[in-house]
Amino acid sequence: MVLSTYMCLYLQMDALSAYAGKSFPSRPHLLLRLSGSSKAVEEGKTQVQHTSLKYGGEGLQVAAKEEGEKIWEARKGCLWAAMNIRPGASLWTTDVCVPVSRLADVVADTKQDIDHTGLKAPIVGHAGDGNFHCFIVLGGEGMSEVEKRKEFESASALHDRMVRRAQNSGGTCTGEHGVGSGKMKYLRGEFGEEGVEMMRLLKVTLDPKNILNPGKVLPPPLSNSTTRPLSSLFNSS
């Protein structure tokens, strides 16, 4: 059986090669870890090979256990590898999640969008659950404040399109990183005001003093109405 599935696109593989001191081919990779009995693993390898060739892949390259562990360890360095793309740069890390059936199209559209902006923004993802990440490289040595501001504005617009593209494909604004304060504005479009109000109701019931992540996740109400805790519905005379 497939234990883990991880996807890395062009720029990320180049960055990973430089970071890990390995020579990964400069093309999209799908890294898989197979688990089970010897027979099950062999059957899994055959199935992966067949599926890869069927859909235009270059087949399966199998790594021995020791080499496989090194590759998987290198995969864990994707974030740090992206930071090395431009000296002195910082990263805007973000993610979305879409139905697996829509993942290929949404990733391809996002990659095309990134190319049009001229930004450096590697894409990696958990292909098995439709969750993918984008590491948008910002700033760096030798850039003026005007250049940095223009780049940030372009990155903000790219991020907005990425989120809305995921939502329009039946997905969600985040699959792993969370809403925080940066994605509050997307919740109404995803759940509607009634859905968000239900979240507020649960929040005020479990956290009446608003001491847990105040000002995050839930956008402010559209009106001046006050959300009352669930207990008030049963205590009213």
JSON list of C-alpha atoms in Angstrom, two decimals:
[
{"chain": "A", "resi": 1, "resn": "MET", "atom": "CA", "xyz": [0.00, 0.00, 0.00]},
{"chain": "A", "resi": 2, "resn": "VAL", "atom": "CA", "xyz": [1.07, 3.62, -0.53]},
{"chain": "A", "resi": 3, "resn": "LEU", "atom": "CA", "xyz": [2.15, 5.01, 2.84]},
{"chain": "A", "resi": 4, "resn": "SER", "atom": "CA", "xyz": [3.03, 8.57, 1.77]},
{"chain": "A", "resi": 5, "resn": "THR", "atom": "CA", "xyz": [2.72, 10.61, -1.42]},
{"chain": "A", "resi": 6, "resn": "TYR", "atom": "CA", "xyz": [4.54, 13.91, -1.92]},
{"chain": "A", "resi": 7, "resn": "MET", "atom": "CA", "xyz": [4.68, 16.15, -4.95]},
{"chain": "A", "resi": 8, "resn": "CYS", "atom": "CA", "xyz": [7.48, 18.55, -5.92]},
{"chain": "A", "resi": 9, "resn": "LEU", "atom": "CA", "xyz": [7.42, 20.75, -9.02]},
{"chain": "A", "resi": 10, "resn": "TYR", "atom": "CA", "xyz": [10.26, 22.11, -11.18]},
{"chain": "A", "resi": 11, "resn": "LEU", "atom": "CA", "xyz": [11.65, 24.99, -9.15]},
{"chain": "A", "resi": 12, "resn": "GLN", "atom": "CA", "xyz": [11.40, 23.06, -5.90]},
{"chain": "A", "resi": 13, "resn": "MET", "atom": "CA", "xyz": [13.43, 20.17, -7.34]},
{"chain": "A", "resi": 14, "resn": "ASP", "atom": "CA", "xyz": [16.14, 22.57, -8.50]},
{"chain": "A", "resi": 15, "resn": "ALA", "atom": "CA", "xyz": [16.22, 24.19, -5.06]},
{"chain": "A", "resi": 16, "resn": "LEU", "atom": "CA", "xyz": [16.27, 20.79, -3.37]},
{"chain": "A", "resi": 17, "resn": "SER", "atom": "CA", "xyz": [19.20, 19.65, -5.51]},
{"chain": "A", "resi": 18, "resn": "ALA", "atom": "CA", "xyz": [21.22, 22.69, -4.46]},
{"chain": "A", "resi": 19, "resn": "TYR", "atom": "CA", "xyz": [20.21, 22.39, -0.81]},
{"chain": "A", "resi": 20, "resn": "ALA", "atom": "CA", "xyz": [20.71, 18.63, -0.39]},
{"chain": "A", "resi": 21, "resn": "GLY", "atom": "CA", "xyz": [23.75, 18.32, -2.62]},
{"chain": "A", "resi": 22, "resn": "LYS", "atom": "CA", "xyz": [21.98, 15.86, -4.92]},
{"chain": "A", "resi": 23, "resn": "SER", "atom": "CA", "xyz": [21.25, 15.91, -8.64]},
{"chain": "A", "resi": 24, "resn": "PHE", "atom": "CA", "xyz": [17.51, 15.51, -8.91]},
{"chain": "A", "resi": 25, "resn": "PRO", "atom": "CA", "xyz": [16.21, 15.82, -12.50]},
{"chain": "A", "resi": 26, "resn": "SER", "atom": "CA", "xyz": [14.69, 19.24, -13.14]},
{"chain": "A", "resi": 27, "resn": "ARG", "atom": "CA", "xyz": [11.12, 18.08, -13.64]},
{"chain": "A", "resi": 28, "resn": "PRO", "atom": "CA", "xyz": [8.07, 17.37, -11.47]},
{"chain": "A", "resi": 29, "resn": "HIS", "atom": "CA", "xyz": [8.43, 14.47, -9.08]},
{"chain": "A", "resi": 30, "resn": "LEU", "atom": "CA", "xyz": [5.94, 12.35, -7.19]},
{"chain": "A", "resi": 31, "resn": "LEU", "atom": "CA", "xyz": [7.64, 10.71, -4.21]},
{"chain": "A", "resi": 32, "resn": "LEU", "atom": "CA", "xyz": [5.94, 7.64, -2.81]},
{"chain": "A", "resi": 33, "resn": "ARG", "atom": "CA", "xyz": [6.67, 5.35, 0.11]},
{"chain": "A", "resi": 34, "resn": "LEU", "atom": "CA", "xyz": [5.24, 1.85, -0.18]},
{"chain": "A", "resi": 35, "resn": "SER", "atom": "CA", "xyz": [4.53, -0.34, 2.82]},
{"chain": "A", "resi": 36, "resn": "GLY", "atom": "CA", "xyz": [3.40, -3.91, 3.43]},
{"chain": "A", "resi": 37, "resn": "SER", "atom": "CA", "xyz": [4.60, -7.43, 2.77]},
{"chain": "A", "resi": 38, "resn": "SER", "atom": "CA", "xyz": [7.23, -8.06, 0.10]},
{"chain": "A", "resi": 39, "resn": "LYS", "atom": "CA", "xyz": [4.51, -9.27, -2.25]},
{"chain": "A", "resi": 40, "resn": "ALA", "atom": "CA", "xyz": [2.31, -6.22, -1.57]},
{"chain": "A", "resi": 41, "resn": "VAL", "atom": "CA", "xyz": [5.22, -3.84, -2.17]},
{"chain": "A", "resi": 42, "resn": "GLU", "atom": "CA", "xyz": [6.08, -5.54, -5.47]},
{"chain": "A", "resi": 43, "resn": "GLU", "atom": "CA", "xyz": [2.46, -5.35, -6.58]},
{"chain": "A", "resi": 44, "resn": "GLY", "atom": "CA", "xyz": [2.38, -1.70, -5.57]},
{"chain": "A", "resi": 45, "resn": "LYS", "atom": "CA", "xyz": [5.51, -0.95, -7.60]},
{"chain": "A", "resi": 46, "resn": "THR", "atom": "CA", "xyz": [3.98, -2.60, -10.65]},
{"chain": "A", "resi": 47, "resn": "GLN", "atom": "CA", "xyz": [0.77, -0.62, -10.28]},
{"chain": "A", "resi": 48, "resn": "VAL", "atom": "CA", "xyz": [2.63, 2.68, -9.81]},
{"chain": "A", "resi": 49, "resn": "GLN", "atom": "CA", "xyz": [4.79, 1.96, -12.86]},
{"chain": "A", "resi": 50, "resn": "HIS", "atom": "CA", "xyz": [1.74, 1.17, -14.99]},
{"chain": "A", "resi": 51, "resn": "THR", "atom": "CA", "xyz": [-0.15, 4.27, -13.84]},
{"chain": "A", "resi": 52, "resn": "SER", "atom": "CA", "xyz": [2.85, 6.55, -14.36]},
{"chain": "A", "resi": 53, "resn": "LEU", "atom": "CA", "xyz": [3.38, 5.43, -17.94]},
{"chain": "A", "resi": 54, "resn": "LYS", "atom": "CA", "xyz": [-0.36, 5.50, -18.68]},
{"chain": "A", "resi": 55, "resn": "TYR", "atom": "CA", "xyz": [-0.60, 9.20, -17.78]},
{"chain": "A", "resi": 56, "resn": "GLY", "atom": "CA", "xyz": [2.61, 10.41, -19.44]},
{"chain": "A", "resi": 57, "resn": "GLY", "atom": "CA", "xyz": [5.08, 9.90, -16.64]},
{"chain": "A", "resi": 58, "resn": "GLU", "atom": "CA", "xyz": [8.57, 8.53, -17.07]},
{"chain": "A", "resi": 59, "resn": "GLY", "atom": "CA", "xyz": [7.98, 5.41, -15.04]},
{"chain": "A", "resi": 60, "resn": "LEU", "atom": "CA", "xyz": [9.12, 4.41, -11.60]},
{"chain": "A", "resi": 61, "resn": "GLN", "atom": "CA", "xyz": [12.59, 4.73, -10.12]},
{"chain": "A", "resi": 62, "resn": "VAL", "atom": "CA", "xyz": [12.96, 2.57, -7.03]},
{"chain": "A", "resi": 63, "resn": "ALA", "atom": "CA", "xyz": [15.39, 3.50, -4.27]},
{"chain": "A", "resi": 64, "resn": "ALA", "atom": "CA", "xyz": [16.80, 1.00, -1.81]},
{"chain": "A", "resi": 65, "resn": "LYS", "atom": "CA", "xyz": [15.83, 1.57, 1.80]},
{"chain": "A", "resi": 66, "resn": "GLU", "atom": "CA", "xyz": [18.93, 3.57, 2.77]},
{"chain": "A", "resi": 67, "resn": "GLU", "atom": "CA", "xyz": [18.82, 5.76, -0.33]},
{"chain": "A", "resi": 68, "resn": "GLY", "atom": "CA", "xyz": [15.06, 6.15, 0.04]},
{"chain": "A", "resi": 69, "resn": "GLU", "atom": "CA", "xyz": [15.48, 7.45, 3.57]},
{"chain": "A", "resi": 70, "resn": "LYS", "atom": "CA", "xyz": [18.03, 10.00, 2.33]},
{"chain": "A", "resi": 71, "resn": "ILE", "atom": "CA", "xyz": [15.63, 11.19, -0.37]},
{"chain": "A", "resi": 72, "resn": "TRP", "atom": "CA", "xyz": [12.77, 11.44, 2.12]},
{"chain": "A", "resi": 73, "resn": "GLU", "atom": "CA", "xyz": [15.01, 13.35, 4.52]},
{"chain": "A", "resi": 74, "resn": "ALA", "atom": "CA", "xyz": [15.89, 15.74, 1.70]},
{"chain": "A", "resi": 75, "resn": "ARG", "atom": "CA", "xyz": [12.16, 16.21, 1.08]},
{"chain": "A", "resi": 76, "resn": "LYS", "atom": "CA", "xyz": [11.79, 17.46, 4.63]},
{"chain": "A", "resi": 77, "resn": "GLY", "atom": "CA", "xyz": [14.15, 20.29, 3.69]},
{"chain": "A", "resi": 78, "resn": "CYS", "atom": "CA", "xyz": [11.87, 21.74, 0.99]},
{"chain": "A", "resi": 79, "resn": "LEU", "atom": "CA", "xyz": [11.17, 24.88, 3.03]},
{"chain": "A", "resi": 80, "resn": "TRP", "atom": "CA", "xyz": [14.83, 25.57, 3.75]},
{"chain": "A", "resi": 81, "resn": "ALA", "atom": "CA", "xyz": [15.75, 24.79, 0.17]},
{"chain": "A", "resi": 82, "resn": "ALA", "atom": "CA", "xyz": [13.26, 27.41, -1.04]},
{"chain": "A", "resi": 83, "resn": "MET", "atom": "CA", "xyz": [14.81, 30.01, 1.28]},
{"chain": "A", "resi": 84, "resn": "ASN", "atom": "CA", "xyz": [18.15, 29.51, -0.47]},
{"chain": "A", "resi": 85, "resn": "ILE", "atom": "CA", "xyz": [16.74, 30.45, -3.87]},
{"chain": "A", "resi": 86, "resn": "ARG", "atom": "CA", "xyz": [17.56, 34.10, -3.27]},
{"chain": "A", "resi": 87, "resn": "PRO", "atom": "CA", "xyz": [20.12, 35.25, -0.65]},
{"chain": "A", "resi": 88, "resn": "GLY", "atom": "CA", "xyz": [18.58, 37.33, 2.11]},
{"chain": "A", "resi": 89, "resn": "ALA", "atom": "CA", "xyz": [15.02, 36.57, 1.04]},
{"chain": "A", "resi": 90, "resn": "SER", "atom": "CA", "xyz": [12.05, 35.65, 3.23]},
{"chain": "A", "resi": 91, "resn": "LEU", "atom": "CA", "xyz": [9.19, 33.29, 2.41]},
{"chain": "A", "resi": 92, "resn": "TRP", "atom": "CA", "xyz": [5.44, 33.72, 2.34]},
{"chain": "A", "resi": 93, "resn": "THR", "atom": "CA", "xyz": [4.28, 30.17, 3.04]},
{"chain": "A", "resi": 94, "resn": "THR", "atom": "CA", "xyz": [0.68, 29.37, 2.20]},
{"chain": "A", "resi": 95, "resn": "ASP", "atom": "CA", "xyz": [-1.45, 26.39, 1.28]},
{"chain": "A", "resi": 96, "resn": "VAL", "atom": "CA", "xyz": [-4.84, 25.35, -0.06]},
{"chain": "A", "resi": 97, "resn": "CYS", "atom": "CA", "xyz": [-6.63, 22.02, -0.37]},
{"chain": "A", "resi": 98, "resn": "VAL", "atom": "CA", "xyz": [-8.83, 20.74, -3.20]},
{"chain": "A", "resi": 99, "resn": "PRO", "atom": "CA", "xyz": [-10.56, 17.47, -4.07]},
{"chain": "A", "resi": 100, "resn": "VAL", "atom": "CA", "xyz": [-7.95, 15.01, -5.33]},
{"chain": "A", "resi": 101, "resn": "SER", "atom": "CA", "xyz": [-9.82, 14.81, -8.63]},
{"chain": "A", "resi": 102, "resn": "ARG", "atom": "CA", "xyz": [-9.13, 18.53, -9.16]},
{"chain": "A", "resi": 103, "resn": "LEU", "atom": "CA", "xyz": [-5.56, 18.63, -7.84]},
{"chain": "A", "resi": 104, "resn": "ALA", "atom": "CA", "xyz": [-3.71, 18.28, -11.15]},
{"chain": "A", "resi": 105, "resn": "ASP", "atom": "CA", "xyz": [-5.71, 21.04, -12.88]},
{"chain": "A", "resi": 106, "resn": "VAL", "atom": "CA", "xyz": [-5.51, 23.46, -9.95]},
{"chain": "A", "resi": 107, "resn": "VAL", "atom": "CA", "xyz": [-1.77, 22.93, -9.50]},
{"chain": "A", "resi": 108, "resn": "ALA", "atom": "CA", "xyz": [-1.18, 23.38, -13.24]},
{"chain": "A", "resi": 109, "resn": "ASP", "atom": "CA", "xyz": [-3.22, 26.61, -13.28]},
{"chain": "A", "resi": 110, "resn": "THR", "atom": "CA", "xyz": [-1.38, 27.88, -10.20]},
{"chain": "A", "resi": 111, "resn": "LYS", "atom": "CA", "xyz": [2.00, 27.08, -11.76]},
{"chain": "A", "resi": 112, "resn": "GLN", "atom": "CA", "xyz": [0.99, 28.96, -14.91]},
{"chain": "A", "resi": 113, "resn": "ASP", "atom": "CA", "xyz": [-0.17, 31.91, -12.81]},
{"chain": "A", "resi": 114, "resn": "ILE", "atom": "CA", "xyz": [3.16, 32.00, -10.98]},
{"chain": "A", "resi": 115, "resn": "ASP", "atom": "CA", "xyz": [5.07, 31.94, -14.27]},
{"chain": "A", "resi": 116, "resn": "HIS", "atom": "CA", "xyz": [3.06, 34.92, -15.53]},
{"chain": "A", "resi": 117, "resn": "THR", "atom": "CA", "xyz": [3.89, 36.98, -12.43]},
{"chain": "A", "resi": 118, "resn": "GLY", "atom": "CA", "xyz": [7.63, 36.38, -12.66]},
{"chain": "A", "resi": 119, "resn": "LEU", "atom": "CA", "xyz": [7.73, 35.50, -8.96]},
{"chain": "A", "resi": 120, "resn": "LYS", "atom": "CA", "xyz": [9.79, 32.67, -7.54]},
{"chain": "A", "resi": 121, "resn": "ALA", "atom": "CA", "xyz": [7.30, 30.40, -5.79]},
{"chain": "A", "resi": 122, "resn": "PRO", "atom": "CA", "xyz": [8.03, 26.66, -5.56]},
{"chain": "A", "resi": 123, "resn": "ILE", "atom": "CA", "xyz": [5.06, 24.30, -5.19]},
{"chain": "A", "resi": 124, "resn": "VAL", "atom": "CA", "xyz": [5.08, 21.15, -3.08]},
{"chain": "A", "resi": 125, "resn": "GLY", "atom": "CA", "xyz": [2.15, 19.11, -1.87]},
{"chain": "A", "resi": 126, "resn": "HIS", "atom": "CA", "xyz": [0.61, 16.11, -0.18]},
{"chain": "A", "resi": 127, "resn": "ALA", "atom": "CA", "xyz": [-0.80, 14.62, -3.35]},
{"chain": "A", "resi": 128, "resn": "GLY", "atom": "CA", "xyz": [-2.77, 11.94, -1.53]},
{"chain": "A", "resi": 129, "resn": "ASP", "atom": "CA", "xyz": [-5.14, 14.40, 0.15]},
{"chain": "A", "resi": 130, "resn": "GLY", "atom": "CA", "xyz": [-5.23, 17.31, -2.30]},
{"chain": "A", "resi": 131, "resn": "ASN", "atom": "CA", "xyz": [-3.26, 19.70, -0.08]},
{"chain": "A", "resi": 132, "resn": "PHE", "atom": "CA", "xyz": [-0.46, 21.72, -1.69]},
{"chain": "A", "resi": 133, "resn": "HIS", "atom": "CA", "xyz": [1.82, 24.50, -0.52]},
{"chain": "A", "resi": 134, "resn": "CYS", "atom": "CA", "xyz": [3.37, 27.49, -2.21]},
{"chain": "A", "resi": 135, "resn": "PHE", "atom": "CA", "xyz": [6.58, 29.12, -0.93]},
{"chain": "A", "resi": 136, "resn": "ILE", "atom": "CA", "xyz": [6.57, 32.66, -2.33]},
{"chain": "A", "resi": 137, "resn": "VAL", "atom": "CA", "xyz": [10.09, 34.11, -2.24]},
{"chain": "A", "resi": 138, "resn": "LEU", "atom": "CA", "xyz": [10.11, 37.78, -1.20]},
{"chain": "A", "resi": 139, "resn": "GLY", "atom": "CA", "xyz": [12.84, 40.39, -1.03]},
{"chain": "A", "resi": 140, "resn": "GLY", "atom": "CA", "xyz": [16.51, 39.63, -0.82]},
{"chain": "A", "resi": 141, "resn": "GLU", "atom": "CA", "xyz": [19.91, 41.22, -1.06]},
{"chain": "A", "resi": 142, "resn": "GLY", "atom": "CA", "xyz": [20.23, 44.14, -3.45]},
{"chain": "A", "resi": 143, "resn": "MET", "atom": "CA", "xyz": [16.51, 44.86, -3.83]},
{"chain": "A", "resi": 144, "resn": "SER", "atom": "CA", "xyz": [15.25, 48.40, -3.26]},
{"chain": "A", "resi": 145, "resn": "GLU", "atom": "CA", "xyz": [12.25, 49.15, -1.04]},
{"chain": "A", "resi": 146, "resn": "VAL", "atom": "CA", "xyz": [10.24, 50.05, -4.14]},
{"chain": "A", "resi": 147, "resn": "GLU", "atom": "CA", "xyz": [11.07, 46.69, -5.72]},
{"chain": "A", "resi": 148, "resn": "LYS", "atom": "CA", "xyz": [10.19, 44.86, -2.52]},
{"chain": "A", "resi": 149, "resn": "ARG", "atom": "CA", "xyz": [6.84, 46.66, -2.23]},
{"chain": "A", "resi": 150, "resn": "LYS", "atom": "CA", "xyz": [5.97, 45.93, -5.87]},
{"chain": "A", "resi": 151, "resn": "GLU", "atom": "CA", "xyz": [6.91, 42.28, -5.42]},
{"chain": "A", "resi": 152, "resn": "PHE", "atom": "CA", "xyz": [4.80, 42.00, -2.26]},
{"chain": "A", "resi": 153, "resn": "GLU", "atom": "CA", "xyz": [1.78, 43.47, -4.05]},
{"chain": "A", "resi": 154, "resn": "SER", "atom": "CA", "xyz": [2.22, 40.94, -6.86]},
{"chain": "A", "resi": 155, "resn": "ALA", "atom": "CA", "xyz": [2.54, 38.13, -4.29]},
{"chain": "A", "resi": 156, "resn": "SER", "atom": "CA", "xyz": [-0.62, 39.26, -2.49]},
{"chain": "A", "resi": 157, "resn": "ALA", "atom": "CA", "xyz": [-2.59, 39.18, -5.73]},
{"chain": "A", "resi": 158, "resn": "LEU", "atom": "CA", "xyz": [-1.15, 35.75, -6.58]},
{"chain": "A", "resi": 159, "resn": "HIS", "atom": "CA", "xyz": [-2.11, 34.43, -3.15]},
{"chain": "A", "resi": 160, "resn": "ASP", "atom": "CA", "xyz": [-5.65, 35.74, -3.49]},
{"chain": "A", "resi": 161, "resn": "ARG", "atom": "CA", "xyz": [-6.09, 34.06, -6.88]},
{"chain": "A", "resi": 162, "resn": "MET", "atom": "CA", "xyz": [-4.66, 30.82, -5.53]},
{"chain": "A", "resi": 163, "resn": "VAL", "atom": "CA", "xyz": [-7.17, 30.71, -2.67]},
{"chain": "A", "resi": 164, "resn": "ARG", "atom": "CA", "xyz": [-10.16, 31.64, -4.80]},
{"chain": "A", "resi": 165, "resn": "ARG", "atom": "CA", "xyz": [-9.12, 29.13, -7.46]},
{"chain": "A", "resi": 166, "resn": "ALA", "atom": "CA", "xyz": [-9.14, 26.40, -4.82]},
{"chain": "A", "resi": 167, "resn": "GLN", "atom": "CA", "xyz": [-12.51, 27.47, -3.44]},
{"chain": "A", "resi": 168, "resn": "ASN", "atom": "CA", "xyz": [-14.04, 27.63, -6.92]},
{"chain": "A", "resi": 169, "resn": "SER", "atom": "CA", "xyz": [-12.82, 24.06, -7.45]},
{"chain": "A", "resi": 170, "resn": "GLY", "atom": "CA", "xyz": [-14.68, 22.75, -4.42]},
{"chain": "A", "resi": 171, "resn": "GLY", "atom": "CA", "xyz": [-11.72, 23.14, -2.08]},
{"chain": "A", "resi": 172, "resn": "THR", "atom": "CA", "xyz": [-10.81, 25.15, 0.97]},
{"chain": "A", "resi": 173, "resn": "CYS", "atom": "CA", "xyz": [-8.64, 28.18, 1.70]},
{"chain": "A", "resi": 174, "resn": "THR", "atom": "CA", "xyz": [-6.24, 26.12, 3.83]},
{"chain": "A", "resi": 175, "resn": "GLY", "atom": "CA", "xyz": [-5.59, 22.45, 4.38]},
{"chain": "A", "resi": 176, "resn": "GLU", "atom": "CA", "xyz": [-2.82, 22.58, 6.95]},
{"chain": "A", "resi": 177, "resn": "HIS", "atom": "CA", "xyz": [-1.51, 26.05, 7.78]},
{"chain": "A", "resi": 178, "resn": "GLY", "atom": "CA", "xyz": [-4.76, 27.35, 9.26]},
{"chain": "A", "resi": 179, "resn": "VAL", "atom": "CA", "xyz": [-6.84, 30.50, 8.87]},
{"chain": "A", "resi": 180, "resn": "GLY", "atom": "CA", "xyz": [-5.21, 32.78, 11.45]},
{"chain": "A", "resi": 181, "resn": "SER", "atom": "CA", "xyz": [-5.69, 36.41, 10.54]},
{"chain": "A", "resi": 182, "resn": "GLY", "atom": "CA", "xyz": [-4.53, 36.24, 6.93]},
{"chain": "A", "resi": 183, "resn": "LYS", "atom": "CA", "xyz": [-7.39, 34.12, 5.59]},
{"chain": "A", "resi": 184, "resn": "MET", "atom": "CA", "xyz": [-10.34, 35.38, 7.63]},
{"chain": "A", "resi": 185, "resn": "LYS", "atom": "CA", "xyz": [-11.70, 37.22, 4.62]},
{"chain": "A", "resi": 186, "resn": "TYR", "atom": "CA", "xyz": [-12.14, 33.96, 2.71]},
{"chain": "A", "resi": 187, "resn": "LEU", "atom": "CA", "xyz": [-14.40, 32.19, 5.22]},
{"chain": "A", "resi": 188, "resn": "ARG", "atom": "CA", "xyz": [-17.68, 33.83, 4.17]},
{"chain": "A", "resi": 189, "resn": "GLY", "atom": "CA", "xyz": [-17.12, 32.82, 0.58]},
{"chain": "A", "resi": 190, "resn": "GLU", "atom": "CA", "xyz": [-16.51, 29.25, 1.68]},
{"chain": "A", "resi": 191, "resn": "PHE", "atom": "CA", "xyz": [-19.14, 28.75, 4.38]},
{"chain": "A", "resi": 192, "resn": "GLY", "atom": "CA", "xyz": [-21.57, 31.65, 3.96]},
{"chain": "A", "resi": 193, "resn": "GLU", "atom": "CA", "xyz": [-22.52, 34.07, 6.73]},
{"chain": "A", "resi": 194, "resn": "GLU", "atom": "CA", "xyz": [-24.72, 31.45, 8.41]},
{"chain": "A", "resi": 195, "resn": "GLY", "atom": "CA", "xyz": [-21.84, 29.01, 8.59]},
{"chain": "A", "resi": 196, "resn": "VAL", "atom": "CA", "xyz": [-19.49, 31.63, 10.00]},
{"chain": "A", "resi": 197, "resn": "GLU", "atom": "CA", "xyz": [-22.14, 32.70, 12.54]},
{"chain": "A", "resi": 198, "resn": "MET", "atom": "CA", "xyz": [-22.39, 29.09, 13.73]},
{"chain": "A", "resi": 199, "resn": "MET", "atom": "CA", "xyz": [-18.63, 29.12, 14.28]},
{"chain": "A", "resi": 200, "resn": "ARG", "atom": "CA", "xyz": [-18.97, 32.35, 16.26]},
{"chain": "A", "resi": 201, "resn": "LEU", "atom": "CA", "xyz": [-21.69, 30.74, 18.37]},
{"chain": "A", "resi": 202, "resn": "LEU", "atom": "CA", "xyz": [-19.41, 27.83, 19.25]},
{"chain": "A", "resi": 203, "resn": "LYS", "atom": "CA", "xyz": [-16.52, 30.21, 19.89]},
{"chain": "A", "resi": 204, "resn": "VAL", "atom": "CA", "xyz": [-18.40, 32.45, 22.33]},
{"chain": "A", "resi": 205, "resn": "THR", "atom": "CA", "xyz": [-19.84, 29.41, 24.09]},
{"chain": "A", "resi": 206, "resn": "LEU", "atom": "CA", "xyz": [-16.49, 27.72, 24.66]},
{"chain": "A", "resi": 207, "resn": "ASP", "atom": "CA", "xyz": [-14.47, 30.91, 25.04]},
{"chain": "A", "resi": 208, "resn": "PRO", "atom": "CA", "xyz": [-16.79, 33.56, 26.57]},
{"chain": "A", "resi": 209, "resn": "LYS", "atom": "CA", "xyz": [-13.88, 35.81, 27.60]},
{"chain": "A", "resi": 210, "resn": "ASN", "atom": "CA", "xyz": [-12.32, 35.64, 24.12]},
{"chain": "A", "resi": 211, "resn": "ILE", "atom": "CA", "xyz": [-8.88, 34.74, 25.40]},
{"chain": "A", "resi": 212, "resn": "LEU", "atom": "CA", "xyz": [-8.14, 32.01, 22.82]},
{"chain": "A", "resi": 213, "resn": "ASN", "atom": "CA", "xyz": [-6.60, 33.53, 19.69]},
{"chain": "A", "resi": 214, "resn": "PRO", "atom": "CA", "xyz": [-8.56, 36.80, 19.93]},
{"chain": "A", "resi": 215, "resn": "GLY", "atom": "CA", "xyz": [-8.99, 38.54, 16.60]},
{"chain": "A", "resi": 216, "resn": "LYS", "atom": "CA", "xyz": [-8.13, 35.47, 14.56]},
{"chain": "A", "resi": 217, "resn": "VAL", "atom": "CA", "xyz": [-9.96, 32.93, 12.37]},
{"chain": "A", "resi": 218, "resn": "LEU", "atom": "CA", "xyz": [-13.47, 34.44, 12.51]},
{"chain": "A", "resi": 219, "resn": "PRO", "atom": "CA", "xyz": [-14.19, 37.67, 10.61]},
{"chain": "A", "resi": 220, "resn": "PRO", "atom": "CA", "xyz": [-16.21, 40.35, 12.42]},
{"chain": "A", "resi": 221, "resn": "PRO", "atom": "CA", "xyz": [-20.01, 40.24, 12.00]},
{"chain": "A", "resi": 222, "resn": "LEU", "atom": "CA", "xyz": [-21.51, 42.15, 9.10]},
{"chain": "A", "resi": 223, "resn": "SER", "atom": "CA", "xyz": [-23.89, 43.93, 11.50]},
{"chain": "A", "resi": 224, "resn": "ASN", "atom": "CA", "xyz": [-23.58, 45.27, 15.04]},
{"chain": "A", "resi": 225, "resn": "SER", "atom": "CA", "xyz": [-25.38, 42.24, 16.45]},
{"chain": "A", "resi": 226, "resn": "THR", "atom": "CA", "xyz": [-23.76, 40.35, 19.34]},
{"chain": "A", "resi": 227, "resn": "THR", "atom": "CA", "xyz": [-23.41, 36.59, 19.26]},
{"chain": "A", "resi": 228, "resn": "ARG", "atom": "CA", "xyz": [-24.78, 35.03, 22.46]},
{"chain": "A", "resi": 229, "resn": "PRO", "atom": "CA", "xyz": [-23.46, 31.73, 23.87]},
{"chain": "A", "resi": 230, "resn": "LEU", "atom": "CA", "xyz": [-25.50, 28.58, 23.40]},
{"chain": "A", "resi": 231, "resn": "SER", "atom": "CA", "xyz": [-26.29, 28.47, 27.13]},
{"chain": "A", "resi": 232, "resn": "SER", "atom": "CA", "xyz": [-28.32, 31.68, 26.81]},
{"chain": "A", "resi": 233, "resn": "LEU", "atom": "CA", "xyz": [-30.76, 29.88, 24.52]},
{"chain": "A", "resi": 234, "resn": "PHE", "atom": "CA", "xyz": [-31.71, 27.56, 27.37]},
{"chain": "A", "resi": 235, "resn": "ASN", "atom": "CA", "xyz": [-31.51, 30.02, 30.27]},
{"chain": "A", "resi": 236, "resn": "SER", "atom": "CA", "xyz": [-33.89, 32.58, 28.83]},
{"chain": "A", "resi": 237, "resn": "SER", "atom": "CA", "xyz": [-37.33, 32.68, 30.44]}
]
